[in-house]
PDB file of C-alpha atoms in Angstrom:
ATOM      1  CA  MET A   1       0.005  -0.012  -0.147  1.00 52.00           C
ATOM      2  CA  SER A   2       1.423   3.464  -0.977  1.00 49.00           C
ATOM      3  CA  LYS A   3       1.752   6.405   1.325  1.00 44.00           C
ATOM      4  CA  GLU A   4      -0.865   8.200  -0.716  1.00 45.00           C
ATOM      5  CA  VAL A   5      -3.346   5.228  -0.655  1.00 44.00           C
ATOM      6  CA  SER A   6      -2.906   4.818   3.106  1.00 45.00           C
ATOM      7  CA  LEU A   7      -3.515   8.390   3.804  1.00 43.00           C
ATOM      8  CA  PHE A   8      -6.591   8.428   1.652  1.00 42.00           C
ATOM      9  CA  LEU A   9      -7.840   5.214   3.418  1.00 45.00           C
ATOM     10  CA  GLY A  10      -7.121   6.762   6.908  1.00 44.00           C
ATOM     11  CA  LEU A  11      -8.982   9.949   5.885  1.00 43.00           C
ATOM     12  CA  VAL A  12     -12.047   7.773   4.857  1.00 42.00           C
ATOM     13  CA  MET A  13     -11.907   5.694   7.957  1.00 43.00           C
ATOM     14  CA  GLY A  14     -11.746   9.162  10.098  1.00 42.00           C
ATOM     15  CA  PHE A  15     -14.792  10.522   8.364  1.00 39.00           C
ATOM     16  CA  VAL A  16     -16.659   7.271   9.179  1.00 44.00           C
ATOM     17  CA  PHE A  17     -16.030   7.816  12.794  1.00 46.00           C
ATOM     18  CA  VAL A  18     -15.823  11.618  13.254  1.00 39.00           C
ATOM     19  CA  GLY A  19     -18.707  12.400  10.866  1.00 35.00           C
ATOM     20  CA  VAL A  20     -21.408  10.621  12.892  1.00 37.00           C
ATOM     21  CA  ALA A  21     -22.005  12.905  15.835  1.00 36.00           C
ATOM     22  CA  PHE A  22     -18.680  14.005  17.562  1.00 42.00           C
ATOM     23  CA  ALA A  23     -15.552  15.744  17.005  1.00 43.00           C
ATOM     24  CA  ALA A  24     -13.271  14.624  19.860  1.00 58.00           C
ATOM     25  CA  ALA A  25     -10.616  17.274  20.921  1.00 66.00           C
ATOM     26  CA  THR A  26      -7.227  16.453  22.003  1.00 80.00           C
ATOM     27  CA  ALA A  27      -6.349  17.215  25.695  1.00 83.00           C
ATOM     28  CA  LYS A  28      -3.486  17.704  27.784  1.00 89.00           C
ATOM     29  CA  PHE A  29      -2.065  14.933  29.717  1.00 94.00           C
ATOM     30  CA  GLU A  30      -3.010  16.101  33.039  1.00 93.00           C
ATOM     31  CA  GLU A  31      -6.415  16.741  32.190  1.00 93.00           C
ATOM     32  CA  LEU A  32      -7.195  12.965  31.535  1.00 94.00           C
ATOM     33  CA  PHE A  33      -4.410  10.898  33.133  1.00 96.00           C
ATOM     34  CA  GLN A  34      -1.994  10.720  36.014  1.00 96.00           C
ATOM     35  CA  PRO A  35       1.110   8.982  36.706  1.00 96.00           C
ATOM     36  CA  SER A  36       0.804   5.486  38.290  1.00 96.00           C
ATOM     37  CA  TRP A  37       4.236   4.703  39.055  1.00 95.00           C
ATOM     38  CA  ALA A  38       8.010   5.957  38.560  1.00 95.00           C
ATOM     39  CA  LEU A  39       7.137   9.643  38.508  1.00 96.00           C
ATOM     40  CA  ASP A  40      10.762  10.399  38.165  1.00 96.00           C
ATOM     41  CA  HIS A  41      10.805   8.670  34.766  1.00 97.00           C
ATOM     42  CA  PHE A  42       8.322  11.063  33.187  1.00 97.00           C
ATOM     43  CA  ILE A  43       9.661  13.828  31.105  1.00 97.00           C
ATOM     44  CA  HIS A  44       7.293  16.768  30.038  1.00 95.00           C
ATOM     45  CA  GLU A  45       8.466  18.977  27.003  1.00 95.00           C
ATOM     46  CA  GLY A  46       5.497  21.283  25.987  1.00 92.00           C
ATOM     47  CA  ASP A  47       2.723  19.038  24.669  1.00 92.00           C
ATOM     48  CA  LEU A  48       4.768  16.147  24.523  1.00 96.00           C
ATOM     49  CA  LEU A  49       5.065  13.360  27.383  1.00 97.00           C
ATOM     50  CA  LYS A  50       7.959  11.031  27.538  1.00 98.00           C
ATOM     51  CA  LEU A  51       8.220   8.041  29.471  1.00 98.00           C
ATOM     52  CA  LYS A  52      11.642   6.558  30.311  1.00 97.00           C
ATOM     53  CA  LEU A  53      12.975   2.971  30.677  1.00 97.00           C
ATOM     54  CA  ASP A  54      16.385   2.402  32.127  1.00 95.00           C
ATOM     55  CA  ASN A  55      17.945  -0.484  34.039  1.00 93.00           C
ATOM     56  CA  TYR A  56      16.344   0.844  37.295  1.00 94.00           C
ATOM     57  CA  SER A  57      12.648   1.235  36.249  1.00 96.00           C
ATOM     58  CA  GLY A  58      10.185   1.697  33.590  1.00 96.00           C
ATOM     59  CA  ALA A  59       7.089   3.965  34.026  1.00 98.00           C
ATOM     60  CA  GLY A  60       3.320   4.115  33.574  1.00 98.00           C
ATOM     61  CA  PHE A  61       0.349   6.378  33.641  1.00 98.00           C
ATOM     62  CA  VAL A  62      -3.542   5.642  34.107  1.00 97.00           C
ATOM     63  CA  SER A  63      -6.650   7.704  33.314  1.00 96.00           C
ATOM     64  CA  LYS A  64      -8.320   9.561  36.093  1.00 94.00           C
ATOM     65  CA  SER A  65     -11.686   8.252  35.049  1.00 94.00           C
ATOM     66  CA  LYS A  66     -13.079   4.856  33.854  1.00 94.00           C
ATOM     67  CA  TYR A  67     -15.135   4.542  30.740  1.00 95.00           C
ATOM     68  CA  MET A  68     -17.659   2.284  28.984  1.00 93.00           C
ATOM     69  CA  PHE A  69     -18.171   2.512  25.276  1.00 94.00           C
ATOM     70  CA  GLY A  70     -16.642   5.108  23.023  1.00 96.00           C
ATOM     71  CA  LYS A  71     -13.174   5.792  21.498  1.00 97.00           C
ATOM     72  CA  VAL A  72      -9.892   6.250  23.048  1.00 98.00           C
ATOM     73  CA  THR A  73      -6.999   7.355  21.146  1.00 98.00           C
ATOM     74  CA  VAL A  74      -3.191   8.430  21.685  1.00 97.00           C
ATOM     75  CA  GLN A  75      -0.561   9.497  19.306  1.00 98.00           C
ATOM     76  CA  LEU A  76       2.546   7.698  20.128  1.00 98.00           C
ATOM     77  CA  LYS A  77       6.187   7.709  18.803  1.00 98.00           C
ATOM     78  CA  LEU A  78       7.930   4.342  19.778  1.00 97.00           C
ATOM     79  CA  VAL A  79      11.697   3.803  20.896  1.00 95.00           C
ATOM     80  CA  GLU A  80      14.073   4.509  18.441  1.00 93.00           C
ATOM     81  CA  GLY A  81      17.032   2.489  17.362  1.00 91.00           C
ATOM     82  CA  ASP A  82      17.883  -0.989  19.186  1.00 89.00           C
ATOM     83  CA  SER A  83      14.768  -1.447  21.371  1.00 89.00           C
ATOM     84  CA  ALA A  84      15.024  -5.184  21.712  1.00 87.00           C
ATOM     85  CA  GLY A  85      13.706  -6.342  24.922  1.00 87.00           C
ATOM     86  CA  THR A  86      11.402  -3.359  25.677  1.00 92.00           C
ATOM     87  CA  VAL A  87       7.599  -3.200  25.516  1.00 94.00           C
ATOM     88  CA  THR A  88       5.420  -0.148  25.287  1.00 96.00           C
ATOM     89  CA  ALA A  89       1.790  -0.783  26.156  1.00 97.00           C
ATOM     90  CA  PHE A  90      -1.377   1.092  25.664  1.00 98.00           C
ATOM     91  CA  TYR A  91      -4.318  -0.538  26.939  1.00 98.00           C
ATOM     92  CA  MET A  92      -7.772  -0.456  28.505  1.00 98.00           C
ATOM     93  CA  SER A  93      -8.666  -2.655  31.652  1.00 97.00           C
ATOM     94  CA  SER A  94     -11.087  -3.161  34.429  1.00 94.00           C
ATOM     95  CA  GLU A  95     -10.022  -4.682  37.738  1.00 91.00           C
ATOM     96  CA  GLY A  96     -10.240  -7.877  39.533  1.00 88.00           C
ATOM     97  CA  PRO A  97      -9.633 -11.458  38.425  1.00 89.00           C
ATOM     98  CA  ASN A  98     -12.550 -11.456  36.040  1.00 93.00           C
ATOM     99  CA  HIS A  99     -11.342  -8.420  34.454  1.00 95.00           C
ATOM    100  CA  ASN A 100     -11.923  -7.269  30.762  1.00 97.00           C
ATOM    101  CA  GLU A 101      -8.986  -5.907  28.899  1.00 97.00           C
ATOM    102  CA  PHE A 102      -7.891  -4.568  25.424  1.00 98.00           C
ATOM    103  CA  ASP A 103      -4.098  -4.610  24.568  1.00 97.00           C
ATOM    104  CA  PHE A 104      -1.876  -2.947  22.253  1.00 98.00           C
ATOM    105  CA  GLU A 105       1.685  -4.164  23.029  1.00 97.00           C
ATOM    106  CA  PHE A 106       4.609  -2.815  20.977  1.00 96.00           C
ATOM    107  CA  LEU A 107       7.464  -5.182  20.953  1.00 92.00           C
ATOM    108  CA  GLY A 108      11.016  -3.805  20.686  1.00 88.00           C
ATOM    109  CA  ASN A 109      13.256  -5.068  17.856  1.00 88.00           C
ATOM    110  CA  THR A 110      16.881  -5.051  16.959  1.00 85.00           C
ATOM    111  CA  THR A 111      17.962  -2.138  14.836  1.00 78.00           C
ATOM    112  CA  GLY A 112      16.720  -2.659  11.100  1.00 75.00           C
ATOM    113  CA  GLU A 113      14.103  -5.221  12.023  1.00 82.00           C
ATOM    114  CA  PRO A 114      10.376  -4.407  11.595  1.00 85.00           C
ATOM    115  CA  TYR A 115       8.485  -3.268  14.486  1.00 89.00           C
ATOM    116  CA  SER A 116       5.500  -5.360  15.662  1.00 92.00           C
ATOM    117  CA  VAL A 117       2.541  -4.948  17.485  1.00 96.00           C
ATOM    118  CA  GLN A 118       0.854  -7.569  19.560  1.00 96.00           C
ATOM    119  CA  THR A 119      -3.076  -7.317  20.490  1.00 98.00           C
ATOM    120  CA  ASN A 120      -5.221  -9.204  23.109  1.00 97.00           C
ATOM    121  CA  VAL A 121      -8.549  -9.316  24.379  1.00 97.00           C
ATOM    122  CA  TYR A 122      -9.485 -10.378  27.811  1.00 97.00           C
ATOM    123  CA  VAL A 123     -13.174 -11.250  28.737  1.00 96.00           C
ATOM    124  CA  ASN A 124     -14.021 -12.118  32.201  1.00 95.00           C
ATOM    125  CA  GLY A 125     -10.478 -12.707  33.125  1.00 95.00           C
ATOM    126  CA  VAL A 126      -9.629 -14.945  30.104  1.00 94.00           C
ATOM    127  CA  GLY A 127      -7.102 -13.755  27.483  1.00 95.00           C
ATOM    128  CA  ASN A 128      -4.898 -15.874  25.203  1.00 94.00           C
ATOM    129  CA  ARG A 129      -6.264 -14.178  22.106  1.00 96.00           C
ATOM    130  CA  GLU A 130      -2.839 -12.894  20.982  1.00 96.00           C
ATOM    131  CA  GLN A 131      -2.430 -11.446  17.378  1.00 97.00           C
ATOM    132  CA  ARG A 132       0.838 -10.035  16.079  1.00 96.00           C
ATOM    133  CA  LEU A 133       1.511  -7.983  13.098  1.00 96.00           C
ATOM    134  CA  ASN A 134       4.560  -5.988  11.521  1.00 95.00           C
ATOM    135  CA  LEU A 135       3.556  -2.409  11.140  1.00 96.00           C
ATOM    136  CA  TRP A 136       3.556  -1.122   7.635  1.00 95.00           C
ATOM    137  CA  PHE A 137       5.757   1.972   8.633  1.00 95.00           C
ATOM    138  CA  ASP A 138       8.433   2.786  10.979  1.00 94.00           C
ATOM    139  CA  PRO A 139       6.790   3.967  14.125  1.00 96.00           C
ATOM    140  CA  THR A 140       9.886   5.488  15.684  1.00 95.00           C
ATOM    141  CA  LYS A 141      10.213   8.334  13.104  1.00 95.00           C
ATOM    142  CA  ASP A 142       6.841  10.045  13.631  1.00 97.00           C
ATOM    143  CA  PHE A 143       3.846  10.025  15.604  1.00 98.00           C
ATOM    144  CA  HIS A 144       0.907   7.634  14.750  1.00 98.00           C
ATOM    145  CA  SER A 145      -2.292   7.199  16.283  1.00 98.00           C
ATOM    146  CA  TYR A 146      -3.464   4.232  18.146  1.00 98.00           C
ATOM    147  CA  SER A 147      -7.166   3.791  19.207  1.00 98.00           C
ATOM    148  CA  PHE A 148      -9.763   1.597  20.799  1.00 98.00           C
ATOM    149  CA  PHE A 149     -13.449   1.958  19.455  1.00 98.00           C
ATOM    150  CA  TRP A 150     -15.872  -0.020  21.589  1.00 96.00           C
ATOM    151  CA  ASN A 151     -19.682  -0.158  21.679  1.00 95.00           C
ATOM    152  CA  GLN A 152     -22.084  -3.098  22.509  1.00 93.00           C
ATOM    153  CA  ARG A 153     -21.571  -4.779  18.871  1.00 94.00           C
ATOM    154  CA  GLN A 154     -17.825  -4.892  18.463  1.00 96.00           C
ATOM    155  CA  VAL A 155     -14.383  -3.696  19.674  1.00 97.00           C
ATOM    156  CA  ILE A 156     -12.137  -2.365  16.859  1.00 97.00           C
ATOM    157  CA  PHE A 157      -8.223  -1.840  17.234  1.00 98.00           C
ATOM    158  CA  LEU A 158      -7.164   0.887  14.836  1.00 98.00           C
ATOM    159  CA  VAL A 159      -3.843   2.262  13.759  1.00 98.00           C
ATOM    160  CA  ASP A 160      -3.984   5.635  11.880  1.00 97.00           C
ATOM    161  CA  GLU A 161      -7.722   4.790  11.717  1.00 96.00           C
ATOM    162  CA  THR A 162      -7.082   1.648   9.731  1.00 97.00           C
ATOM    163  CA  PRO A 163      -8.721  -1.395  11.604  1.00 97.00           C
ATOM    164  CA  ILE A 164      -6.187  -4.003  12.394  1.00 98.00           C
ATOM    165  CA  ARG A 165      -8.454  -6.254  14.649  1.00 97.00           C
ATOM    166  CA  VAL A 166     -12.258  -6.593  15.507  1.00 96.00           C
ATOM    167  CA  HIS A 167     -13.582  -8.394  18.232  1.00 95.00           C
ATOM    168  CA  THR A 168     -17.374  -9.088  17.720  1.00 95.00           C
ATOM    169  CA  ASN A 169     -20.304  -9.411  20.133  1.00 95.00           C
ATOM    170  CA  MET A 170     -21.341 -13.217  19.678  1.00 94.00           C
ATOM    171  CA  GLU A 171     -23.279 -13.532  22.873  1.00 94.00           C
ATOM    172  CA  HIS A 172     -25.973 -15.124  20.828  1.00 93.00           C
ATOM    173  CA  ARG A 173     -23.749 -18.095  20.370  1.00 93.00           C
ATOM    174  CA  GLY A 174     -22.990 -18.292  24.098  1.00 93.00           C
ATOM    175  CA  ILE A 175     -19.465 -16.303  23.683  1.00 94.00           C
ATOM    176  CA  PRO A 176     -19.063 -13.727  26.398  1.00 94.00           C
ATOM    177  CA  PHE A 177     -18.266 -10.111  25.203  1.00 96.00           C
ATOM    178  CA  PRO A 178     -16.884  -7.285  27.249  1.00 94.00           C
ATOM    179  CA  LYS A 179     -19.835  -4.918  27.786  1.00 91.00           C
ATOM    180  CA  ASP A 180     -20.427  -4.993  31.602  1.00 88.00           C
ATOM    181  CA  GLN A 181     -17.378  -3.571  33.098  1.00 92.00           C
ATOM    182  CA  ALA A 182     -15.894   0.231  33.085  1.00 93.00           C
ATOM    183  CA  MET A 183     -12.456   0.299  32.141  1.00 95.00           C
ATOM    184  CA  GLY A 184      -9.460   2.610  32.784  1.00 96.00           C
ATOM    185  CA  VAL A 185      -6.909   3.679  30.041  1.00 97.00           C
ATOM    186  CA  TYR A 186      -3.344   2.860  30.687  1.00 98.00           C
ATOM    187  CA  SER A 187       0.103   2.972  29.218  1.00 98.00           C
ATOM    188  CA  SER A 188       3.571   1.907  30.327  1.00 97.00           C
ATOM    189  CA  ILE A 189       7.019   1.061  29.229  1.00 97.00           C
ATOM    190  CA  TRP A 190       9.051  -1.808  30.941  1.00 94.00           C
ATOM    191  CA  ASN A 191      11.575  -4.482  30.232  1.00 90.00           C
ATOM    192  CA  ALA A 192      10.158  -7.683  29.147  1.00 81.00           C
ATOM    193  CA  ASP A 193      13.209  -9.416  27.576  1.00 81.00           C
ATOM    194  CA  ASP A 194      12.222 -12.832  28.801  1.00 80.00           C
ATOM    195  CA  TRP A 195       9.717 -12.952  25.948  1.00 68.00           C
ATOM    196  CA  ALA A 196       9.279  -9.595  24.055  1.00 66.00           C
ATOM    197  CA  THR A 197      12.050  -9.937  21.142  1.00 72.00           C
ATOM    198  CA  GLN A 198      12.321 -13.190  19.174  1.00 75.00           C
ATOM    199  CA  GLY A 199      10.753 -15.115  22.138  1.00 77.00           C
ATOM    200  CA  GLY A 200      13.308 -13.871  24.493  1.00 70.00           C
ATOM    201  CA  ARG A 201      16.306 -14.918  22.485  1.00 77.00           C
ATOM    202  CA  VAL A 202      17.371 -11.208  22.149  1.00 77.00           C
ATOM    203  CA  LYS A 203      18.055  -9.461  25.433  1.00 85.00           C
ATOM    204  CA  THR A 204      17.933  -5.631  26.405  1.00 85.00           C
ATOM    205  CA  ASN A 205      21.213  -3.965  25.778  1.00 89.00           C
ATOM    206  CA  TRP A 206      21.160  -1.447  28.541  1.00 92.00           C
ATOM    207  CA  SER A 207      24.061   0.458  26.854  1.00 91.00           C
ATOM    208  CA  HIS A 208      21.339   2.009  24.619  1.00 92.00           C
ATOM    209  CA  ALA A 209      19.185   3.122  27.494  1.00 92.00           C
ATOM    210  CA  PRO A 210      17.265   5.273  28.422  1.00 96.00           C
ATOM    211  CA  PHE A 211      14.585   3.993  26.038  1.00 96.00           C
ATOM    212  CA  ILE A 212      12.215   6.614  25.268  1.00 97.00           C
ATOM    213  CA  ALA A 213       8.517   6.527  24.243  1.00 98.00           C
ATOM    214  CA  THR A 214       6.842   9.897  23.379  1.00 98.00           C
ATOM    215  CA  TYR A 215       3.294  10.692  23.584  1.00 98.00           C
ATOM    216  CA  LYS A 216       0.823  13.598  22.495  1.00 96.00           C
ATOM    217  CA  ALA A 217      -2.518  14.181  21.381  1.00 95.00           C
ATOM    218  CA  PHE A 218      -4.668  12.385  24.047  1.00 96.00           C
ATOM    219  CA  GLU A 219      -8.314  11.909  23.092  1.00 96.00           C
ATOM    220  CA  ILE A 220     -11.084  10.170  24.945  1.00 96.00           C
ATOM    221  CA  SER A 221     -14.755  10.450  23.747  1.00 96.00           C
ATOM    222  CA  ALA A 222     -16.336   7.872  25.761  1.00 95.00           C
ATOM    223  CA  CYS A 223     -19.046   7.304  28.488  1.00 93.00           C
ATOM    224  CA  GLU A 224     -17.328   8.254  31.815  1.00 92.00           C
ATOM    225  CA  CYS A 225     -18.336   6.161  34.887  1.00 89.00           C
ATOM    226  CA  PRO A 226     -17.766   6.828  38.503  1.00 76.00           C
ATOM    227  CA  ILE A 227     -14.616   5.285  39.861  1.00 70.00           C
ATOM    228  CA  VAL A 228     -16.487   3.754  42.816  1.00 69.00           C
ATOM    229  CA  SER A 229     -19.991   2.962  44.083  1.00 58.00           C
ATOM    230  CA  SER A 230     -21.433   2.040  40.603  1.00 67.00           C
ATOM    231  CA  THR A 231     -22.473  -1.472  39.528  1.00 77.00           C
ATOM    232  CA  SER A 232     -22.095  -2.963  36.316  1.00 79.00           C
ATOM    233  CA  VAL A 233     -25.757  -2.745  35.563  1.00 81.00           C
ATOM    234  CA  GLU A 234     -25.830   0.970  36.396  1.00 82.00           C
ATOM    235  CA  ASN A 235     -22.966   1.633  34.386  1.00 80.00           C
ATOM    236  CA  LEU A 236     -24.534  -0.258  31.257  1.00 80.00           C
ATOM    237  CA  LYS A 237     -27.717   1.655  31.832  1.00 81.00           C
ATOM    238  CA  ARG A 238     -25.919   4.949  32.015  1.00 83.00           C
ATOM    239  CA  CYS A 239     -23.879   4.301  28.992  1.00 88.00           C
ATOM    240  CA  SER A 240     -26.222   2.741  26.501  1.00 82.00           C
ATOM    241  CA  SER A 241     -28.598   4.656  24.055  1.00 71.00           C
ATOM    242  CA  ASN A 242     -31.619   3.364  26.146  1.00 69.00           C
ATOM    243  CA  GLU A 243     -30.957   6.345  28.402  1.00 61.00           C
ATOM    244  CA  LYS A 244     -29.308   8.857  26.068  1.00 68.00           C
ATOM    245  CA  LYS A 245     -28.376   9.017  22.388  1.00 84.00           C
ATOM    246  CA  TYR A 246     -24.766   8.335  22.057  1.00 91.00           C
ATOM    247  CA  TRP A 247     -22.608   8.580  18.874  1.00 92.00           C
ATOM    248  CA  TRP A 248     -21.049   5.107  19.278  1.00 92.00           C
ATOM    249  CA  ASP A 249     -24.458   3.410  19.214  1.00 91.00           C
ATOM    250  CA  GLU A 250     -25.320   4.733  15.553  1.00 90.00           C
ATOM    251  CA  PRO A 251     -26.424   1.813  13.442  1.00 88.00           C
ATOM    252  CA  ASN A 252     -23.786   2.095  11.006  1.00 90.00           C
ATOM    253  CA  LEU A 253     -21.038   1.610  13.705  1.00 91.00           C
ATOM    254  CA  GLY A 254     -22.538  -1.818  14.568  1.00 90.00           C
ATOM    255  CA  VAL A 255     -20.482  -3.470  11.921  1.00 91.00           C
ATOM    256  CA  LEU A 256     -17.433  -2.695   9.813  1.00 91.00           C
ATOM    257  CA  SER A 257     -18.291  -0.928   6.374  1.00 90.00           C
ATOM    258  CA  LEU A 258     -17.296  -2.637   3.232  1.00 92.00           C
ATOM    259  CA  HIS A 259     -14.187  -0.051   3.062  1.00 93.00           C
ATOM    260  CA  GLN A 260     -13.239  -0.991   6.540  1.00 94.00           C
ATOM    261  CA  SER A 261     -13.493  -4.766   5.879  1.00 94.00           C
ATOM    262  CA  HIS A 262     -11.176  -4.357   2.955  1.00 96.00           C
ATOM    263  CA  GLN A 263      -8.805  -2.666   5.139  1.00 96.00           C
ATOM    264  CA  LEU A 264      -8.839  -5.357   7.583  1.00 96.00           C
ATOM    265  CA  MET A 265      -8.313  -8.035   5.015  1.00 96.00           C
ATOM    266  CA  TRP A 266      -5.217  -6.037   3.605  1.00 97.00           C
ATOM    267  CA  VAL A 267      -3.715  -5.968   7.158  1.00 97.00           C
ATOM    268  CA  ARG A 268      -4.430  -9.486   7.896  1.00 96.00           C
ATOM    269  CA  ALA A 269      -3.098 -10.714   4.495  1.00 96.00           C
ATOM    270  CA  LYS A 270       0.105  -8.626   4.225  1.00 96.00           C
ATOM    271  CA  HIS A 271       1.205  -7.766   7.765  1.00 97.00           C
ATOM    272  CA  MET A 272      -0.259 -10.383  10.193  1.00 97.00           C
ATOM    273  CA  VAL A 273       2.571 -12.788  11.688  1.00 95.00           C
ATOM    274  CA  TYR A 274       0.642 -14.532  14.355  1.00 95.00           C
ATOM    275  CA  ASP A 275      -2.918 -15.494  15.051  1.00 96.00           C
ATOM    276  CA  TYR A 276      -3.945 -17.464  18.072  1.00 96.00           C
ATOM    277  CA  CYS A 277      -6.986 -18.869  15.962  1.00 95.00           C
ATOM    278  CA  ALA A 278      -4.471 -20.653  13.709  1.00 94.00           C
ATOM    279  CA  ASP A 279      -2.207 -21.975  16.406  1.00 95.00           C
ATOM    280  CA  THR A 280      -3.214 -25.638  16.623  1.00 95.00           C
ATOM    281  CA  ALA A 281      -0.384 -26.436  18.938  1.00 96.00           C
ATOM    282  CA  ARG A 282      -1.854 -24.071  21.641  1.00 95.00           C
ATOM    283  CA  PHE A 283      -5.490 -24.734  20.713  1.00 95.00           C
ATOM    284  CA  PRO A 284      -6.032 -28.402  19.216  1.00 95.00           C
ATOM    285  CA  VAL A 285      -9.806 -27.354  19.562  1.00 94.00           C
ATOM    286  CA  MET A 286     -10.269 -23.919  17.866  1.00 93.00           C
ATOM    287  CA  PRO A 287     -11.586 -21.429  20.253  1.00 93.00           C
ATOM    288  CA  ALA A 288     -15.330 -20.659  19.678  1.00 91.00           C
ATOM    289  CA  GLU A 289     -14.928 -17.171  18.551  1.00 91.00           C
ATOM    290  CA  CYS A 290     -12.538 -18.117  15.691  1.00 93.00           C
ATOM    291  CA  VAL A 291     -15.231 -20.659  14.534  1.00 88.00           C
ATOM    292  CA  HIS A 292     -17.954 -18.055  14.082  1.00 77.00           C
ATOM    293  CA  HIS A 293     -15.776 -15.034  13.278  1.00 69.00           C
ATOM    294  CA  SER A 294     -15.759 -14.129   9.657  1.00 60.00           C
ATOM    295  CA  HIS A 295     -12.673 -11.857  10.020  1.00 56.00           C
ATOM    296  CA  HIS A 296     -10.435 -14.930  11.007  1.00 50.00           C
ATOM    297  CA  LYS A 297     -11.465 -16.623   7.596  1.00 47.00           C
ATOM    298  CA  VAL A 298     -10.623 -13.879   5.240  1.00 43.00           C
ATOM    299  CA  VAL A 299      -7.425 -14.018   3.006  1.00 41.00           C
ATOM    300  CA  LEU A 300      -6.477 -11.767   0.222  1.00 36.00           C
ATOM    301  CA  LYS A 301      -5.134 -13.117  -2.952  1.00 35.00           C
ATOM    302  CA  ASN A 302      -2.119 -11.505  -4.399  1.00 32.00           C
TER     303      ASN A 302
END
């Protein structure tokens, strides 16, 4: 895909979301988030936030509120150079052993190797739904946007408004879907050289530290839920269009458009390097959502 075509597809995808009923404005870090650990590894440079990883510590932050449904976006420039062993994560998660979670995990690489992103979905405390793809651009050279879009019908992982993963609600087939727990928004950088790069064979080279991940343009257009004293039933009632018309419940956002489906097909065919649904060693019996999920069956022909 050429740079011009990629840009055009991204603009079209953006209009699909933004043109419905909202225009999310970027916010300053401190308006939406707060440090969760290693405050001394935060660097503020104007509108930029940098998280630092060295051989003493990584760092992380968390949203001040929890959310149910909507869209969450951050623009991120990943660790440059030899980043092997490092992981930069951007994710949403509820709390407790039966938590729900959506993950972007950016896995460091040796210089010259493609940067990969691993995604995962936890529902009621159960994960093991990893997918991994090599990004079609160098995410260390400039900022790119990474988003979660979430409603009662689907969860979409987006890179520069291109869908790279969809998790569809298939409760009608007895498959749980994450729609009953408000989630916080998190990001962090840490050392994971026991697994992150080539399965842990390549370790972190601390002579290249500090490793820096840089953030800007934080956006949250979602239903805000009380941090405490609110049940899942109350949150679902508050954040569904039965009570108030929300943009994420518009009918055309319940499924991917034809254009979005083509984008996802391209990503899966050209850039995916691992899909748990195809891992028969781990899953001799295919997971139920893989059997019924149409997006796991699409392959583009050259």
